[in-house]
Coordinates of C-alpha atoms in Angstrom, one line a residue:
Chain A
X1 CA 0.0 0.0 0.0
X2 CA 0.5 3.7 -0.2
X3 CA 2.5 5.1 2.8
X4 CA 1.1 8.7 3.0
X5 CA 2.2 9.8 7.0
X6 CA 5.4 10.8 6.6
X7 CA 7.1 14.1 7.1
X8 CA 10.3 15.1 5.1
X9 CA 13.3 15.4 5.4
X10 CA 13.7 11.6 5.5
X11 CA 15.5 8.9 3.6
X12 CA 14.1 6.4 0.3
X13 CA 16.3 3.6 -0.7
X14 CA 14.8 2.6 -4.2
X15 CA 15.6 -0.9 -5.2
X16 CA 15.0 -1.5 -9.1
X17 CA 15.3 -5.4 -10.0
X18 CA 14.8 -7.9 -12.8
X19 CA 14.9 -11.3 -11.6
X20 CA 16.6 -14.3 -13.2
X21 CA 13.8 -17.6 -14.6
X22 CA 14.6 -19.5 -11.7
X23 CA 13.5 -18.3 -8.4
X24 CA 13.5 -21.0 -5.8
X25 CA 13.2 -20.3 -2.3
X26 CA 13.1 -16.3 -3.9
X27 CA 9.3 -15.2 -2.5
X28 CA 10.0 -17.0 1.1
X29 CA 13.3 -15.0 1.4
X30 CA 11.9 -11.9 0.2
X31 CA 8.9 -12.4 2.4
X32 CA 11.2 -12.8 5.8
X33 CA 13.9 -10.0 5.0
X34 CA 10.7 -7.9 4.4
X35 CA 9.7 -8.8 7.7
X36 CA 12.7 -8.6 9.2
X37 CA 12.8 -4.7 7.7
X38 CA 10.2 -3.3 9.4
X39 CA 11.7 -4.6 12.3
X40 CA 14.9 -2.5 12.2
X41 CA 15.1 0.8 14.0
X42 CA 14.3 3.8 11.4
X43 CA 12.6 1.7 9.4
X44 CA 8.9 4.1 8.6
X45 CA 7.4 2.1 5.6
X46 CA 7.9 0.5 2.2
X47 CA 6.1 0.3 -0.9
X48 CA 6.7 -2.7 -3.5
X49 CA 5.5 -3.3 -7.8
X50 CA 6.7 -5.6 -9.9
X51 CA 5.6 -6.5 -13.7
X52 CA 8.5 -6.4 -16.4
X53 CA 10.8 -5.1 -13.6
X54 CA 10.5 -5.0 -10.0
X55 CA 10.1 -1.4 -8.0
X56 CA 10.4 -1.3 -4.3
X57 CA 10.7 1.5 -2.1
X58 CA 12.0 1.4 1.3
X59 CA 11.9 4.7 3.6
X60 CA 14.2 5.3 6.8
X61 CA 14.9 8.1 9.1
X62 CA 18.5 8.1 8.9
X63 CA 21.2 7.7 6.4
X64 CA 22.7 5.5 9.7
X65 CA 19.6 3.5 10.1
X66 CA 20.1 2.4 6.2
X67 CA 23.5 1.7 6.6
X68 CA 22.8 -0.5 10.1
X69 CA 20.2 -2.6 8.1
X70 CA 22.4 -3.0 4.9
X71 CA 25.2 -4.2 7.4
X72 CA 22.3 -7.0 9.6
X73 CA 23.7 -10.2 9.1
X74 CA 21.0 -12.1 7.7
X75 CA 20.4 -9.3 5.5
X76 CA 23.4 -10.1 4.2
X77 CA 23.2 -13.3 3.3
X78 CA 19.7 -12.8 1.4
X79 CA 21.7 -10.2 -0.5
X80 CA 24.6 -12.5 -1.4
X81 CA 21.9 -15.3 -2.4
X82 CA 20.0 -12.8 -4.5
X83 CA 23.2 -12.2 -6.5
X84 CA 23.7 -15.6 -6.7
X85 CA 20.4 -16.8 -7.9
X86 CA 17.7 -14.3 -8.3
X87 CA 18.9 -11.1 -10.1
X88 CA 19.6 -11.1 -13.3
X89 CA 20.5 -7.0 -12.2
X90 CA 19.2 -4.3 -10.2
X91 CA 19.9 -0.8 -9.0
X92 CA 20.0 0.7 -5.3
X93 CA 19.8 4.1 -4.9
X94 CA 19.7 6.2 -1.7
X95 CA 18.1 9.4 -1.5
X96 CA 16.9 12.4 0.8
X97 CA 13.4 12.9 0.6
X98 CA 13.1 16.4 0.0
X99 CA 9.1 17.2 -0.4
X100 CA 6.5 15.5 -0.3
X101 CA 2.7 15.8 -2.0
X102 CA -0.3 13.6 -1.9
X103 CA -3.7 13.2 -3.0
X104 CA -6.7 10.7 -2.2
X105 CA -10.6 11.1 -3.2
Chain B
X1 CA 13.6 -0.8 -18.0
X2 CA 16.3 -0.1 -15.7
X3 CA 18.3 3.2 -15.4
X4 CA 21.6 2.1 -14.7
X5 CA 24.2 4.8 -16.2
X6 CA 23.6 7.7 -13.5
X7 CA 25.8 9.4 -11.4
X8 CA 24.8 10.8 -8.2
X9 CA 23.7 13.7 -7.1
X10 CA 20.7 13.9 -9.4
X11 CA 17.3 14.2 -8.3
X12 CA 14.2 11.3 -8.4
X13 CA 10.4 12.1 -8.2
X14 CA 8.8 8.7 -6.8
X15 CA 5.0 8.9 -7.9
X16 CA 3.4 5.6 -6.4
X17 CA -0.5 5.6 -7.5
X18 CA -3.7 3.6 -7.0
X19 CA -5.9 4.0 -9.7
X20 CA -10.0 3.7 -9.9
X21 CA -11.9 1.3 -12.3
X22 CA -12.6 3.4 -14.8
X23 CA -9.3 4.0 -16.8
X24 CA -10.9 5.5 -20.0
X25 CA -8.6 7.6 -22.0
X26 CA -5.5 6.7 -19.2
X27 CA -3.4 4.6 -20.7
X28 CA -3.3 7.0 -23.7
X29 CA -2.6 9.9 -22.0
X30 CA -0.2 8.4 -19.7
X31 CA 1.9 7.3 -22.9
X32 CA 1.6 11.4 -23.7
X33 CA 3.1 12.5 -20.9
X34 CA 5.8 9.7 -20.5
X35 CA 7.0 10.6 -24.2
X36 CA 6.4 14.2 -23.3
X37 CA 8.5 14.2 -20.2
X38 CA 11.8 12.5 -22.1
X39 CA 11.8 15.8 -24.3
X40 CA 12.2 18.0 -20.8
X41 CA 15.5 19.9 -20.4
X42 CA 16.9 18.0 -17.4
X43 CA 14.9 14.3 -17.7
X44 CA 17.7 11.5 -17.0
X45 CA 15.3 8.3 -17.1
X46 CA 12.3 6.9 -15.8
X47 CA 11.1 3.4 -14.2
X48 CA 8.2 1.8 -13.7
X49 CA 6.4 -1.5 -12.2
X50 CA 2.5 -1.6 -11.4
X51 CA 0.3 -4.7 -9.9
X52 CA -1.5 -3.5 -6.5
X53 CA -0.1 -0.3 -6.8
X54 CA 1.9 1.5 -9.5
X55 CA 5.4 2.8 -8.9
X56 CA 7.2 5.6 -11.5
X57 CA 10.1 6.8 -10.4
X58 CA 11.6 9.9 -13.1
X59 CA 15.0 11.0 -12.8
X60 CA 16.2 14.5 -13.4
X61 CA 19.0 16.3 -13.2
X62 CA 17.9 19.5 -10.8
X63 CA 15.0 20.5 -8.7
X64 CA 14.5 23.4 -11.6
X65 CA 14.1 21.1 -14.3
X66 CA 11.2 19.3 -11.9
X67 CA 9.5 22.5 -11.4
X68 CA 9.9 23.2 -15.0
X69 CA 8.5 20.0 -15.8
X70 CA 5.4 20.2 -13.0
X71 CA 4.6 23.6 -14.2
X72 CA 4.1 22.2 -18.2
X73 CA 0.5 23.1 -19.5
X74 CA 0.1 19.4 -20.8
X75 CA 1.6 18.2 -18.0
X76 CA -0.4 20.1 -15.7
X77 CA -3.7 19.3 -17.7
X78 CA -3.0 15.7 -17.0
X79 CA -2.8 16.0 -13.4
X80 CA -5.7 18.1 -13.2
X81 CA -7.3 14.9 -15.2
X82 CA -5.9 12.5 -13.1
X83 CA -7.4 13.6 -10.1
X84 CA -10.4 13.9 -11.4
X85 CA -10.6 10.6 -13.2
X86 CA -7.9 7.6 -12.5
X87 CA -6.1 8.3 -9.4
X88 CA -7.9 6.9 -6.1
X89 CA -4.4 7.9 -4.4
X90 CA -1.2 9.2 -4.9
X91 CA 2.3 10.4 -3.4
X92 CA 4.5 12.1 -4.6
X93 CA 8.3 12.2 -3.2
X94 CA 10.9 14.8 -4.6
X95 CA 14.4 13.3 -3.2
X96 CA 17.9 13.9 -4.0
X97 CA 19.7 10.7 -5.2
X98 CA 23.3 11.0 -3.0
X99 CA 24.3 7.0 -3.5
X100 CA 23.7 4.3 -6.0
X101 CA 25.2 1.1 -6.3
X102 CA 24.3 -1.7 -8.9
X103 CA 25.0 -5.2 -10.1
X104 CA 24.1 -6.9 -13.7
X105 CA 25.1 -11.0 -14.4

């Protein structure tokens, strides 16, 4: 879903992937470091599409929480395993979230 | 398709949309715009995935060239259309991109 309670100035990690044919164990894995996500401190929300390529949006207060998540252990592993096996490629960008607008009927 | 020949800073706009049922004339103007934005002094790329929700994510290469961009009578039209018509919800996130790391097979 949408997340639409935020405030800026706050940090987005976009994460652009297209995944490989073969995706064992791929939706269980994404499913528990998901989890694991929301879990970590600064963590305020993510948002996730995929058709032709894969879009998903994490947001965090700090550029330190992002870095103490990309650095959890198990974390780590899923990312090593998703080079491995699942990506074919993908992008990671970090960013400030400057402004913010929304709009709902 | 991925946008994977950037070089930070640059700036994203994250637009992540749910749209109504009735989609008539979207799809076409949607197309419009996309193809309209590429030709804007500034545009670097754009992204997008949709299932549940739909994520776009443009790349530019300053905050004027988004302003430039937002303030487009075509452009603006749309919007007006859009909230009208085809968007239930929307954000809309203006970061700075200050990290990017990526990986291909």
């Amino acid at each position: 879903m949408i997340v639409d309670t935020l405030k800026p100035p706050y940090y987005a990690v976009i994460f652009t992937t297209i995944l490989n044919d073969n995706l064992e164990d791929y939706l269980e894995t994404a499913k528990r470091i998901e989890a694991l996500a929301k879990e970590q401190k600064g963590f305020l929300g993510i948002e996730s599409a995929r058709n032709t390529i894969g879009i998903t949006v994490s947001y965090w207060q700090t550029l330190a929480d992002i870095t103490h998540w990309k650095n959890n252990i198990e974390h780590t592993e899923a990312r090593n395993l998703g080079r491995e096996k699942w990506y074919k490629q993908y992008q990671l960008r970090i960013c400030k979230v400057e402004r913010e607008y929304g709009f709902k009927q």
